Amino acid sequence: MPTTDSTTGLDPAVAAQRLREEGPNELGISQRRTLRDMAWDVVTEPMFLLLLGAGAIYLAMGDAHEALILLGFVVIIMAITVLQERRTDNALNALRDLSSPRALALRGGTIVRIAGRDVVREDLLMVAEGDRIPADGTLLQAHELAANESMLTGESEPVAKQPADKVFAGTLVVSGQGLLRVTGVGRHTELGRIGQSLDTIALQASPLRDEMTRLTRKLVVIGLSLCALLVCLFWALRGDALQAVLAGITLAMGILPQELPVIMIVFLALAARRLAAQQVLTRRLNAIETLGQTTVLCVDKTGTLTQNRMAVAELCIAGQELDVQHLPAAADGSALPDAFHELLEYAVLASEIEPHDPMEQAFHRMAADHLVDTEHLHPAWSLAREYELSPQLLAMSHLWRDGISAHDTVATKGAPEAVADLCHLPDAERAAVSAQAARLADRGLRVLGVAKARHHTQDTWPDAQHDFDFEWLGLVALADPLRPEVPQAVAQCRQAGIRVVMITGDHPRTARAIAAQAGIANDRVVTGDELAHMPPQVLAEQVRQVSVFARIKPHQKLALVEALKAQGEVVAMTGDGVNDAPALKAAHIGIAMGQRGTDVAREAAALVLLHDDFAAIVLAIHRGRQTFANLRQAMVYTLAVHVPIIGLALLPVLFGLPLVLAPLHIAFLELVIDPACSIVFEAEEGAADLMQQPPREANEPLLSSRHILLSLLQGSVVTAAVVGLYAWLLGQAAHAATASTAAFVVLVAANAALILPSRSSQTSWRSLWAGLTPVSLWVLGGTLAGLAAVTTVPWLAAPFKFAPLSVLQWLAALGAGWATVAVLQGCKRWFRVAATPH
């Protein structure tokens, strides 16, 4: 027997115990990598294989001490890499949990929104159109409920559901509402038994990733070619095969760009995590790179630009208008004039019994304030037939039966012109209604027409609303105030070169009024009817010029998105309903409303606003631009620091000088480069004028030839400084170990100094230190402390074959490395001027 009370639901304590005992509502197909999996991935990377190979060569040369120390560095680097991977994985797992279907459960008499994984057996769940059913269950109540079960059966036709019918996890409610008792969760669902799994967040193939793959392959080919050349030269010039291979491994470790894909994944994952902290959930990581390219932002009016807090503002009958916003509540109806009781009565009858729509909720609230003790509320009536809103007719009707009289009552509400058409009003009355609706809409009010009809109980129900003999009752106008942050956010979009386009189902005059308040261009408004008759070339011209589209039907949203994309625009689109899913999926960046949005809209979208806040979209665009800019600077830095490493591995062999770098030195440098890129650059706040710049071109690469040349130029400056100092010291009869130690200090100091001009694209001297984050200071301080340790502490310096330097020599070498920052910044300024067209 069920332990769930059908009026109060499962007791929260029982639900918590059952979750512990029976486990979460998951399919048991783990998408999460263990520490062992991460460690194995790291061990099989080329960099670590090269380190292990170098250790084996040291053992073959009889230098076990050197091999063990190198192995110690392998362990340290592996630990840092695994922790970094774990951090990235945790960020993605947190996003997966957030993006799983939500469930509306009745527990302990209270309706609560819980994660789908927290649903337990015998839970009572409420489902409505657009919801993804989170578990198998039996329907206790069903109102016009139909489900798409194609993922189980392959049949795309919706399946009508009645009380006592079974519903299944993973299927989609396409219409109606229902209450179900859960009978199976996780592996015990039909979906779990056939071994299917839900969609997960993963790093999809993207232009950025493809670019990174191409760059990595090129560098690998160049690196392997140079390594082979170096091994042959060393062997030919010095005749030591093992030392030749060791030198080749050192060069390979210096060239291989294993950081590039890691840095990219870390940046995108951490950007997604930062967006989640701002109440924006990233379902597809590649959306972050596209955000910075957005040129057009298509938004709905209700709930996105406005507060979605509908309240009845005006009631209008026979040309008489009543402002009801300041009426005192009076349950007996005394505060509301009798003449307006019937209009409010039928607005409620034309609404859902337990509405989710803010407009219908406003009708119910007003009726609770003014009609409770009157004859105009009918809790005993039963809803016999419902005529849904459709693209062909923007009106919906409910047919009610009281069980006593010989006639059923029909109530309808919808767009004033649609309801006027149902009532077959004469042209003069229709014009008067239209003029009155236009005046209300000009004030930014949402206007609906209301009508009534009677139908003989013995007659069969007509198939269409037009077959009823409707009588016009009046207009109801609702206020939905603009969100206070919207005008500033729209202004920010305009400064950033992003055009905001409003697409709404509202009356054109309402749309124009709200657009004017928001700061959206509204000199022309195009309606859905006009859109339906436009040839493709006219449509293309209109979407280029017009920013407000009203009375738009759901399928027309997709046509607008496709038309904008055809013009080369990068389109972001907001939506919340089942019918918005095609447009959300077609847009470059689909943005679903998390609070009022349906599961299917969230699944089609790349981003989900956990709070329906327009300003959050602007924050997400800023984060996308910032992430791309920081990633670019990190890549420029990464390529630049590899140049002197390659130079120090290659040039001494070519000029017959003692070798400076060994695999152990490269391992130490890896500990410097990776944190600098993935920590320092990711935490940068970016340029202050980031949102004053136009969107970057859709085909703009992360690293253009200009950026690669800048990396090579800056790396060459450091190479010249390090190799020049090393050659000069050897020319002064300095010991080779002393010269190598000084060269290494200069190399690490110069690479640390390179962080400063690489943090941003700004070329002013002030920008070197401006906005330096605590993270940057910690990394710079830690790098210099590590450098001091391995060059001055004898037992640490010995494995590196470093000779002790005097304090003056050490400080001089450090100063020489840091002095390169002036040259590096000068190079950047010169490069910027040289690249600017005159």
Short mmCIF file of C-alpha atoms in Angstrom, two decimals, residues 328-338 341 366-376:
data_model
loop_
_atom_site.label_atom_id
_atom_site.label_comp_id
_atom_site.label_asym_id
_atom_site.label_seq_id
_atom_site.Cartn_x
_atom_site.Cartn_y
_atom_site.Cartn_z
CA PRO A 328 -9.31 48.52 -1.68
CA ALA A 329 -9.85 44.77 -1.33
CA ALA A 330 -13.42 43.88 -0.42
CA ALA A 331 -14.47 40.23 -0.66
CA ASP A 332 -18.17 41.12 -0.95
CA GLY A 333 -17.55 43.05 -4.15
CA SER A 334 -18.53 46.41 -2.71
CA ALA A 335 -15.31 48.10 -3.81
CA LEU A 336 -15.74 46.97 -7.42
CA PRO A 337 -18.77 48.45 -9.21
CA ASP A 338 -21.41 45.84 -10.08
CA HIS A 341 -18.33 41.96 -11.89
CA MET A 366 -8.37 40.11 -8.12
CA ALA A 367 -11.37 37.76 -7.93
CA ALA A 368 -10.22 36.64 -4.47
CA ASP A 369 -10.13 40.31 -3.42
CA HIS A 370 -13.48 41.36 -4.90
CA LEU A 371 -15.76 38.43 -5.79
CA VAL A 372 -15.51 35.83 -3.01
CA ASP A 373 -18.87 36.60 -1.35
CA THR A 374 -20.72 37.22 -4.60
CA GLU A 375 -22.53 35.01 -7.09
CA HIS A 376 -19.76 35.43 -9.64
#
